Coordinates of C-alpha atoms (C1' of nucleotides) in Angstrom, one line a residue:
Chain I
X1 CA 19.1 -40.9 75.2
X2 CA 22.6 -39.7 75.0
X3 CA 23.9 -42.9 75.3
X4 CA 25.4 -44.6 71.9
X5 CA 23.0 -47.4 70.8
X6 CA 24.9 -50.6 69.3
X7 CA 26.1 -50.1 65.9
X8 CA 24.0 -52.6 64.6
X9 CA 21.0 -51.6 66.0
X10 CA 21.4 -48.0 64.3
X11 CA 21.2 -50.0 61.1
X12 CA 18.4 -52.0 61.6
X13 CA 16.2 -48.6 63.2
X14 CA 17.2 -46.8 59.8
X15 CA 15.6 -49.9 58.3
X16 CA 12.9 -50.2 60.5
X17 CA 11.6 -46.2 59.8
X18 CA 11.7 -46.8 55.9
X19 CA 9.6 -49.9 56.3
X20 CA 7.3 -48.3 58.6
X21 CA 7.1 -45.0 56.4
X22 CA 6.0 -47.6 53.3
X23 CA 3.8 -49.3 55.6
X24 CA 1.6 -46.4 56.7
X25 CA 0.3 -46.1 53.1
X26 CA -1.2 -49.6 54.2
X27 CA -3.7 -47.4 56.4
X28 CA -2.9 -49.1 59.3
X29 CA -2.1 -47.1 62.5
X30 CA -0.4 -49.8 64.7
X31 CA 1.9 -52.5 64.3
X32 CA 2.8 -55.5 65.8
X33 CA 6.9 -56.7 66.5
X34 CA 6.5 -59.6 64.9
X35 CA 5.1 -57.9 61.7
X36 CA 7.8 -55.5 61.5
X37 CA 10.0 -58.6 62.1
X38 CA 8.1 -59.7 59.2
X39 CA 9.0 -57.0 57.0
X40 CA 12.7 -57.3 57.3
X41 CA 12.8 -60.8 57.7
X42 CA 14.6 -60.9 61.5
X43 CA 13.3 -61.8 64.5
X44 CA 10.3 -60.3 67.0
X45 CA 13.1 -60.3 69.6
X46 CA 15.4 -58.5 67.6
X47 CA 12.4 -55.8 67.0
X48 CA 11.8 -55.4 70.4
X49 CA 15.1 -55.6 72.1
X50 CA 16.0 -52.7 69.4
X51 CA 12.9 -50.4 70.1
X52 CA 13.4 -51.0 74.0
X53 CA 17.0 -49.7 73.6
X54 CA 15.8 -46.7 72.1
X55 CA 13.2 -46.2 74.9
X56 CA 10.3 -46.5 73.2
X57 CA 7.6 -48.6 74.4
X58 CA 4.2 -50.1 72.9
X59 CA 1.0 -50.8 74.0
X60 CA 0.3 -54.4 75.0
X61 CA -2.2 -56.1 72.7
X62 CA -2.0 -53.6 70.1
X63 CA 1.7 -53.5 69.5
X64 CA 3.4 -50.0 68.6
X65 CA 1.9 -46.9 67.0
X66 CA 3.4 -46.3 63.7
X67 CA 3.7 -42.7 63.7
X68 CA 4.9 -42.4 66.9
X69 CA 7.7 -44.9 66.2
X70 CA 8.6 -43.2 63.0
X71 CA 9.0 -39.7 65.2
X72 CA 10.9 -41.3 67.9
X73 CA 13.7 -43.2 65.3
X74 CA 13.9 -39.9 63.4
X75 CA 14.9 -37.7 66.8
X76 CA 17.5 -40.5 67.6
X77 CA 19.0 -41.1 64.4
X78 CA 18.4 -37.7 62.7
X79 CA 20.3 -34.9 63.4
X80 CA 18.0 -31.8 64.0
X81 CA 19.6 -29.3 61.1
X82 CA 20.4 -32.2 59.1
X83 CA 24.0 -32.9 57.9
X84 CA 25.5 -32.4 54.1
X85 CA 27.4 -35.2 52.5
X86 CA 29.7 -34.5 49.6
X87 CA 30.4 -37.3 47.1
X88 CA 33.7 -37.7 45.7
X89 CA 34.4 -39.6 42.7
X90 CA 31.5 -39.3 39.9
X91 CA 31.9 -42.7 38.2
X92 CA 28.8 -44.8 37.5
X93 CA 29.1 -45.7 41.6
X94 CA 29.0 -42.0 42.3
X95 CA 26.2 -41.2 40.0
X96 CA 24.1 -44.1 41.5
X97 CA 24.4 -43.0 45.1
X98 CA 23.3 -39.5 44.1
X99 CA 20.5 -40.9 42.0
X100 CA 19.5 -43.0 45.4
X101 CA 19.2 -39.5 47.2
X102 CA 17.6 -37.1 44.1
X103 CA 14.4 -35.6 44.5
X104 CA 14.0 -37.4 48.4
X105 CA 14.1 -35.0 51.1
X106 CA 16.1 -36.1 53.9
X107 CA 17.9 -35.1 56.8
X108 CA 20.9 -36.3 54.7
X109 CA 21.7 -33.9 51.8
X110 CA 24.1 -34.4 49.2
X111 CA 25.3 -30.9 48.4
X112 CA 28.7 -31.2 46.0
X113 CA 29.8 -33.8 44.0
X114 CA 33.9 -34.0 43.1
X115 CA 35.7 -35.3 40.7
X116 CA 39.4 -34.4 38.8
X117 CA 37.9 -35.0 35.0
X118 CA 37.2 -31.5 33.2
X119 CA 34.3 -33.3 31.1
X120 CA 32.7 -33.6 34.7
X121 CA 33.8 -30.2 36.8
X122 CA 31.2 -27.8 36.8
X123 CA 28.4 -29.6 35.4
X124 CA 25.3 -30.6 37.4
X125 CA 24.5 -34.2 38.4
X126 CA 21.1 -35.2 39.4
X127 CA 20.7 -31.9 40.5
X128 CA 24.0 -31.7 42.2
X129 CA 27.3 -29.8 41.2
X130 CA 30.3 -31.3 40.8
X131 CA 33.6 -29.6 41.4
X132 CA 36.8 -29.9 40.7
X133 CA 38.9 -32.3 43.7
X134 CA 41.4 -29.2 44.3
X135 CA 37.8 -26.9 45.9
X136 CA 37.5 -29.9 48.4
X137 CA 38.9 -28.9 51.3
X138 CA 37.2 -25.2 50.4
X139 CA 34.0 -26.6 49.8
X140 CA 33.9 -29.0 52.7
X141 CA 34.7 -26.1 54.9
X142 CA 32.6 -23.4 53.6
X143 CA 29.4 -25.3 53.3
X144 CA 29.8 -27.4 56.5
X145 CA 29.6 -30.9 55.3
X146 CA 30.4 -33.6 57.3
X147 CA 29.9 -36.7 55.9
X148 CA 32.0 -37.9 52.4
X149 CA 31.2 -41.0 50.2
X150 CA 34.3 -41.7 49.0
X151 CA 34.0 -43.4 45.1
X152 CA 37.0 -42.9 43.4
X153 CA 39.3 -45.6 42.0
X154 CA 41.8 -47.4 44.9
X155 CA 44.9 -45.4 43.7
X156 CA 43.5 -42.2 44.8
X157 CA 41.4 -43.1 47.5
X158 CA 44.3 -42.4 50.2
X159 CA 44.9 -38.9 48.8
X160 CA 41.1 -37.8 48.9
X161 CA 40.6 -39.3 52.7
X162 CA 43.7 -37.1 53.5
X163 CA 42.3 -34.1 52.4
X164 CA 39.0 -34.6 53.9
X165 CA 40.1 -35.2 56.9
X166 CA 42.4 -32.0 56.9
X167 CA 39.0 -30.4 55.8
X168 CA 37.4 -31.6 59.2
X169 CA 35.2 -34.1 57.7
X170 CA 33.3 -36.4 60.4
X171 CA 32.6 -39.3 58.8
X172 CA 33.6 -41.3 55.6
X173 CA 32.1 -44.2 53.6
X174 CA 34.9 -45.7 51.6
X175 CA 33.7 -47.7 48.7
X176 CA 37.2 -48.2 47.3
X177 CA 38.9 -51.5 47.6
X178 CA 41.9 -49.3 49.2
X179 CA 41.7 -49.9 52.9
X180 CA 42.0 -46.6 54.8
X181 CA 43.5 -44.9 57.9
X182 CA 41.5 -42.6 59.7
X183 CA 42.0 -40.7 63.1
X184 CA 39.7 -41.9 65.8
X185 CA 37.6 -38.8 65.5
X186 CA 36.3 -39.7 62.2
X187 CA 33.8 -42.6 61.7
X188 CA 34.5 -44.9 58.7
X189 CA 32.5 -47.3 57.0
X190 CA 34.1 -49.4 54.5
X191 CA 32.2 -51.2 51.8
X192 CA 34.2 -53.3 49.2
X193 CA 32.3 -55.0 46.4
X194 CA 35.2 -57.3 45.8
X195 CA 35.3 -58.6 49.1
X196 CA 31.8 -59.0 49.8
X197 CA 31.3 -61.0 46.6
X198 CA 34.2 -63.5 47.2
X199 CA 32.8 -63.6 50.8
X200 CA 29.6 -64.9 49.2
X201 CA 31.3 -67.1 46.5
X202 CA 33.1 -68.9 49.6
X203 CA 29.6 -69.5 51.7
X204 CA 28.3 -70.5 48.4
X205 CA 30.7 -72.8 47.2
X206 CA 30.0 -76.7 47.2
X207 CA 33.2 -78.1 48.2
Chain Q
X1 CA 39.8 -77.9 56.1
X2 CA 36.2 -78.1 55.1
X3 CA 34.9 -76.7 58.4
X4 CA 33.7 -73.0 57.6
X5 CA 35.5 -70.2 58.8
X6 CA 33.6 -67.2 60.2
X7 CA 32.1 -65.0 58.6
X8 CA 34.6 -61.8 59.1
X9 CA 37.6 -63.8 58.8
X10 CA 37.1 -64.9 55.3
X11 CA 36.3 -60.9 54.2
X12 CA 39.3 -60.4 55.7
X13 CA 41.0 -63.1 53.8
X14 CA 40.0 -61.8 50.6
X15 CA 41.4 -58.5 51.8
X16 CA 44.6 -60.0 52.7
X17 CA 45.0 -61.5 49.2
X18 CA 44.5 -58.5 47.5
X19 CA 46.9 -56.3 49.5
X20 CA 49.6 -59.3 49.1
X21 CA 49.1 -59.7 45.3
X22 CA 50.1 -55.8 45.5
X23 CA 53.0 -56.1 48.4
X24 CA 54.4 -58.8 45.7
X25 CA 54.8 -56.0 43.3
X26 CA 57.9 -54.5 46.0
X27 CA 59.7 -57.6 45.3
X28 CA 59.5 -58.9 48.8
X29 CA 58.8 -62.2 49.5
X30 CA 57.9 -62.2 53.3
X31 CA 55.7 -60.2 55.1
X32 CA 55.1 -59.9 59.0
X33 CA 51.5 -60.3 60.5
X34 CA 52.1 -56.5 61.8
X35 CA 53.2 -55.4 58.3
X36 CA 49.8 -57.0 56.7
X37 CA 48.0 -55.2 59.6
X38 CA 49.5 -52.0 58.8
X39 CA 48.3 -52.5 55.1
X40 CA 44.6 -52.8 56.2
X41 CA 44.8 -51.0 59.6
X42 CA 43.9 -53.6 61.7
X43 CA 45.7 -55.5 64.7
X44 CA 48.4 -57.9 64.1
X45 CA 46.4 -60.7 66.5
X46 CA 44.0 -60.5 64.1
X47 CA 45.8 -60.9 61.4
X48 CA 47.4 -64.1 63.1
X49 CA 44.4 -65.8 64.2
X50 CA 43.0 -65.3 60.8
X51 CA 45.9 -66.9 59.4
X52 CA 46.2 -69.5 62.1
X53 CA 42.1 -70.3 61.1
X54 CA 43.5 -71.3 57.7
X55 CA 45.7 -73.8 58.8
X56 CA 49.1 -71.9 57.5
X57 CA 52.0 -71.5 59.3
X58 CA 54.8 -68.8 58.6
X59 CA 58.2 -69.0 59.7
X60 CA 59.6 -67.5 63.1
X61 CA 61.5 -64.5 62.6
X62 CA 61.0 -64.4 58.9
X63 CA 56.9 -64.1 58.9
X64 CA 54.8 -65.8 56.0
X65 CA 55.9 -66.6 52.6
X66 CA 53.7 -64.1 50.2
X67 CA 53.4 -66.3 47.8
X68 CA 52.3 -69.6 49.6
X69 CA 50.0 -67.2 51.6
X70 CA 48.2 -65.8 48.4
X71 CA 48.2 -69.3 47.2
X72 CA 46.5 -70.9 50.4
X73 CA 44.1 -68.2 50.3
X74 CA 43.2 -69.1 47.0
X75 CA 42.6 -72.4 47.9
X76 CA 40.4 -71.7 50.7
X77 CA 38.1 -69.0 49.3
X78 CA 38.0 -69.8 45.2
X79 CA 36.0 -72.8 44.0
X80 CA 38.6 -74.9 41.9
X81 CA 36.3 -74.5 38.3
X82 CA 35.4 -70.7 39.1
X83 CA 32.0 -69.5 40.0
X84 CA 29.8 -67.5 37.5
X85 CA 28.3 -64.1 38.2
X86 CA 24.8 -62.6 36.7
X87 CA 24.0 -58.8 37.3
X88 CA 20.3 -57.9 37.5
X89 CA 19.3 -54.3 37.0
X90 CA 21.8 -52.6 34.7
X91 CA 21.5 -48.9 36.0
X92 CA 24.3 -47.1 37.3
X93 CA 25.2 -49.3 40.2
X94 CA 24.9 -52.6 37.6
X95 CA 27.5 -50.9 35.7
X96 CA 29.9 -49.9 38.5
X97 CA 30.1 -53.6 39.4
X98 CA 30.6 -54.9 36.3
X99 CA 33.0 -52.1 35.5
X100 CA 35.2 -53.4 38.9
X101 CA 35.7 -56.9 37.4
X102 CA 35.7 -56.5 33.8
X103 CA 39.5 -57.0 32.6
X104 CA 40.3 -58.8 35.8
X105 CA 40.6 -62.5 35.5
X106 CA 39.8 -64.0 38.9
X107 CA 37.6 -67.0 39.7
X108 CA 34.5 -65.2 39.6
X109 CA 33.6 -64.3 36.2
X110 CA 30.5 -61.8 35.3
X111 CA 28.9 -63.9 32.9
X112 CA 25.6 -62.2 32.3
X113 CA 23.7 -59.0 32.9
X114 CA 19.8 -58.6 32.9
X115 CA 17.5 -55.6 32.5
X116 CA 13.8 -55.0 31.3
X117 CA 14.6 -51.8 29.1
X118 CA 15.0 -52.6 25.5
X119 CA 17.4 -50.0 24.9
X120 CA 19.8 -51.9 27.1
X121 CA 18.9 -55.3 26.4
X122 CA 21.2 -57.4 23.8
X123 CA 23.8 -54.8 24.0
X124 CA 27.1 -55.5 25.8
X125 CA 28.3 -53.9 28.6
X126 CA 32.1 -54.0 29.9
X127 CA 32.1 -57.0 27.7
X128 CA 28.9 -58.4 29.0
X129 CA 25.6 -59.9 27.2
X130 CA 23.0 -58.1 28.8
X131 CA 19.6 -60.1 28.7
X132 CA 16.1 -59.3 29.0
X133 CA 14.9 -60.8 32.5
X134 CA 12.6 -63.1 31.0
X135 CA 15.5 -64.6 30.1
X136 CA 16.9 -65.0 33.7
X137 CA 15.8 -68.5 34.5
X138 CA 16.6 -70.1 31.3
X139 CA 20.4 -68.4 31.4
X140 CA 20.9 -68.8 35.3
X141 CA 20.7 -72.3 34.9
X142 CA 22.1 -73.0 31.3
X143 CA 25.2 -71.3 32.2
X144 CA 25.3 -72.6 35.8
X145 CA 25.4 -69.4 37.3
X146 CA 25.5 -69.6 41.3
X147 CA 25.8 -66.0 42.6
X148 CA 23.6 -63.0 41.1
X149 CA 24.0 -59.2 42.3
X150 CA 20.8 -57.6 42.4
X151 CA 20.8 -53.9 41.4
X152 CA 17.4 -53.1 40.5
X153 CA 15.0 -50.6 42.4
X154 CA 13.4 -52.1 45.5
X155 CA 9.8 -52.5 43.5
X156 CA 11.7 -55.4 41.4
X157 CA 13.9 -56.8 44.1
X158 CA 11.5 -59.2 45.3
X159 CA 10.1 -60.8 41.8
X160 CA 13.6 -60.9 40.7
X161 CA 14.7 -62.5 43.8
X162 CA 12.3 -65.1 43.2
X163 CA 13.0 -66.1 40.2
X164 CA 16.7 -66.3 40.9
X165 CA 16.0 -68.7 43.8
X166 CA 13.3 -70.8 41.2
X167 CA 16.3 -70.5 38.9
X168 CA 18.8 -72.4 41.5
X169 CA 20.8 -69.2 42.7
X170 CA 23.0 -70.2 45.6
X171 CA 24.1 -66.8 46.5
X172 CA 22.6 -63.2 46.3
X173 CA 24.1 -59.7 46.8
X174 CA 21.1 -57.4 47.5
X175 CA 21.8 -54.1 46.8
X176 CA 18.3 -52.4 46.6
X177 CA 16.6 -51.3 49.7
X178 CA 14.2 -53.7 49.8
X179 CA 14.8 -56.7 52.5
X180 CA 14.8 -60.3 50.9
X181 CA 13.7 -63.5 52.1
X182 CA 15.6 -66.5 50.8
X183 CA 15.6 -70.1 51.6
X184 CA 18.5 -71.5 54.1
X185 CA 20.1 -72.6 51.3
X186 CA 20.7 -69.4 49.5
X187 CA 23.2 -67.1 51.3
X188 CA 22.4 -63.8 51.3
X189 CA 24.1 -60.5 51.5
X190 CA 22.1 -57.6 51.6
X191 CA 23.7 -53.9 51.4
X192 CA 22.4 -51.1 51.9
X193 CA 23.6 -47.6 50.7
X194 CA 21.0 -45.3 52.5
X195 CA 21.2 -47.2 55.9
X196 CA 24.9 -47.2 55.6
X197 CA 24.7 -43.4 55.6
X198 CA 22.4 -43.0 57.8
X199 CA 24.3 -45.0 60.3
X200 CA 27.3 -43.1 59.6
X201 CA 25.2 -39.9 60.3
X202 CA 24.5 -41.5 63.4
X203 CA 27.8 -41.7 64.7
X204 CA 29.0 -38.5 63.4
X205 CA 26.3 -36.3 64.7
X206 CA 27.4 -33.9 67.4
X207 CA 25.0 -34.3 70.1
Chain D
dT1 C1' 77.1 -69.1 75.2
dT2 C1' 74.3 -66.2 77.5
dA3 C1' 71.5 -62.8 77.6
dA4 C1' 68.1 -59.7 75.1
dC5 C1' 65.3 -59.9 71.5
dA6 C1' 61.3 -60.3 67.9
dC7 C1' 58.0 -63.0 65.9
dT8 C1' 54.4 -66.6 66.0
dG9 C1' 50.9 -70.0 67.7
dT10 C1' 47.2 -70.0 70.7
dT11 C1' 44.6 -69.9 74.8
dA12 C1' 42.0 -67.4 77.9
dT13 C1' 39.3 -63.1 78.3
dT14 C1' 36.5 -59.5 77.0
dT15 C1' 32.9 -57.3 73.9
dT16 C1' 29.6 -57.2 71.0
dT17 C1' 25.4 -58.9 69.3
dT18 C1' 21.7 -62.6 69.1
dT19 C1' 18.8 -65.7 71.2
dC20 C1' 16.1 -67.6 74.9
dA21 C1' 12.7 -68.0 78.4
dC22 C1' 9.4 -66.1 81.0
dA23 C1' 7.0 -62.4 83.6
dG24 C1' 3.5 -59.1 83.2
dA25 C1' -0.7 -57.2 81.5
dT26 C1' -4.9 -57.0 79.0
dA27 C1' -8.2 -58.7 75.9
dT28 C1' -11.2 -62.5 74.4
dT29 C1' -13.5 -66.8 75.2
dT30 C1' -16.0 -70.0 77.9
Chain X
dA1 C1' -15.7 -64.7 86.5
dA2 C1' -12.3 -67.6 85.2
dA3 C1' -9.7 -69.6 81.8
dT4 C1' -6.9 -68.7 77.3
dA5 C1' -4.6 -66.5 74.2
dT6 C1' -2.0 -62.9 72.7
dC7 C1' 1.8 -59.6 73.1
dT8 C1' 5.3 -56.8 74.9
dG9 C1' 9.4 -55.6 77.8
dT10 C1' 13.9 -57.8 80.2
dG11 C1' 17.1 -60.7 82.9
dA12 C1' 19.9 -64.7 81.6
dA13 C1' 22.1 -67.2 78.6
dA14 C1' 24.6 -68.5 74.4
dA15 C1' 26.9 -67.3 69.8
dA16 C1' 30.1 -64.6 67.3
dA17 C1' 34.0 -61.8 67.2
dA18 C1' 37.9 -58.8 68.8
dT19 C1' 41.4 -58.4 72.1
dA20 C1' 44.9 -59.8 75.8
dA21 C1' 48.3 -62.5 77.3
dC22 C1' 51.9 -64.9 77.2
dA23 C1' 54.6 -70.0 76.1
dG24 C1' 57.5 -70.8 72.5
dT25 C1' 61.5 -70.5 69.4
dG26 C1' 65.1 -69.3 66.6
dT27 C1' 68.5 -64.9 66.2
dT28 C1' 71.3 -61.5 67.1
dA29 C1' 74.3 -59.5 70.6
dA30 C1' 77.1 -59.1 74.1

DNA sequence: TTAACACTGTTATTTTTTTCACAGATATTT
DNA sequence: AAATATCTGTGAAAAAAATAACAGTGTTAA
């Protein structure tokens, strides 16, 4: 199972798991591919194919064992000992992200936040300590943080990314509008809110 | 030029425009495809293809006229009279989004925010009035708002989406972790932060 | 004036992702 | 027990997106 899965499949697996955890609360133990599909509003074939790709197999006429499936997905997408995450830039967006994770105990732990604003440095946000950006390299290295979320204004994004890369970060999620350049051993996911809005606007506009 | 462009091309066009507006400040009036490519860290072919798709053509040996290109992109992705946008859910994320747009005058105008929290209702955030969710349908209709950003907790997302659709919304950006189901005449863009992080974690994890 | 060069525009190819179509298996109905 | 219905797993086809390859054309250099 070492073979890398398609990008999109990994995204959906994460969503399957969340939906299934929720579904467990209904007390049912089995679920059909078309039921999963309905939860995410996608097609049943897609669900079956994704599940096929991770090597799990359901039972005919009964569908998939919910707990087993949740477990398998965990084995695939989680890393054994969890991964540490840092958030750089404690504006509204940074705090929103920290809020999403606070309380939940998953394999992904936000363990540090960074900002340059002295008002914010050395405070605790959603249970996470905020350090000055100057500390970034040291803390990333010492804590073994492998993933960083960049939620600083565009002007600073490049510099932050450089520092992160020098510190040995492995994955970056960039919320700033500045496209980043990363070496091939760093996985980069960009997300640009303005662009997303403009795209929606394009597909919405009636001539 | 009524033919719909590929999804990804539209995203990139939005990014080209922003990069080009910035590039104008350098005082240069022309730009080569490979220079645009460098700005976004993509390939020159991709840039040329996108530009081909919108029917613009550069001049050999000089590249593209920056202002013209910006104009053409605007003609393609903006709608003539602009579009109105609403943000539903004024948590950190909602405020972050409003912050991105405040001040900038583009063809996309956030004209209303909604929340259920009485502390927030009837206040102004980043210049945008916040109404109670009860007002949603009326205001969407009366103001002619065509796009909505959902930044409420998952539990409320479905209900909000229903109301938006009843109100005649055309496009939705969903930041909640609850997958939405929309009729085919509504364009939906989902963005799930937890899933994105889990995806990055997967591609980053060593063994 | 000819050769080398540097770009664009586009066709062809490849890769990635989704959808179709159906064989196989087991429960249910008649 | 045969016929029917239901659901999985997957090969094959289609659709979407990215990349390669190159013809064409003006520019510069020799």
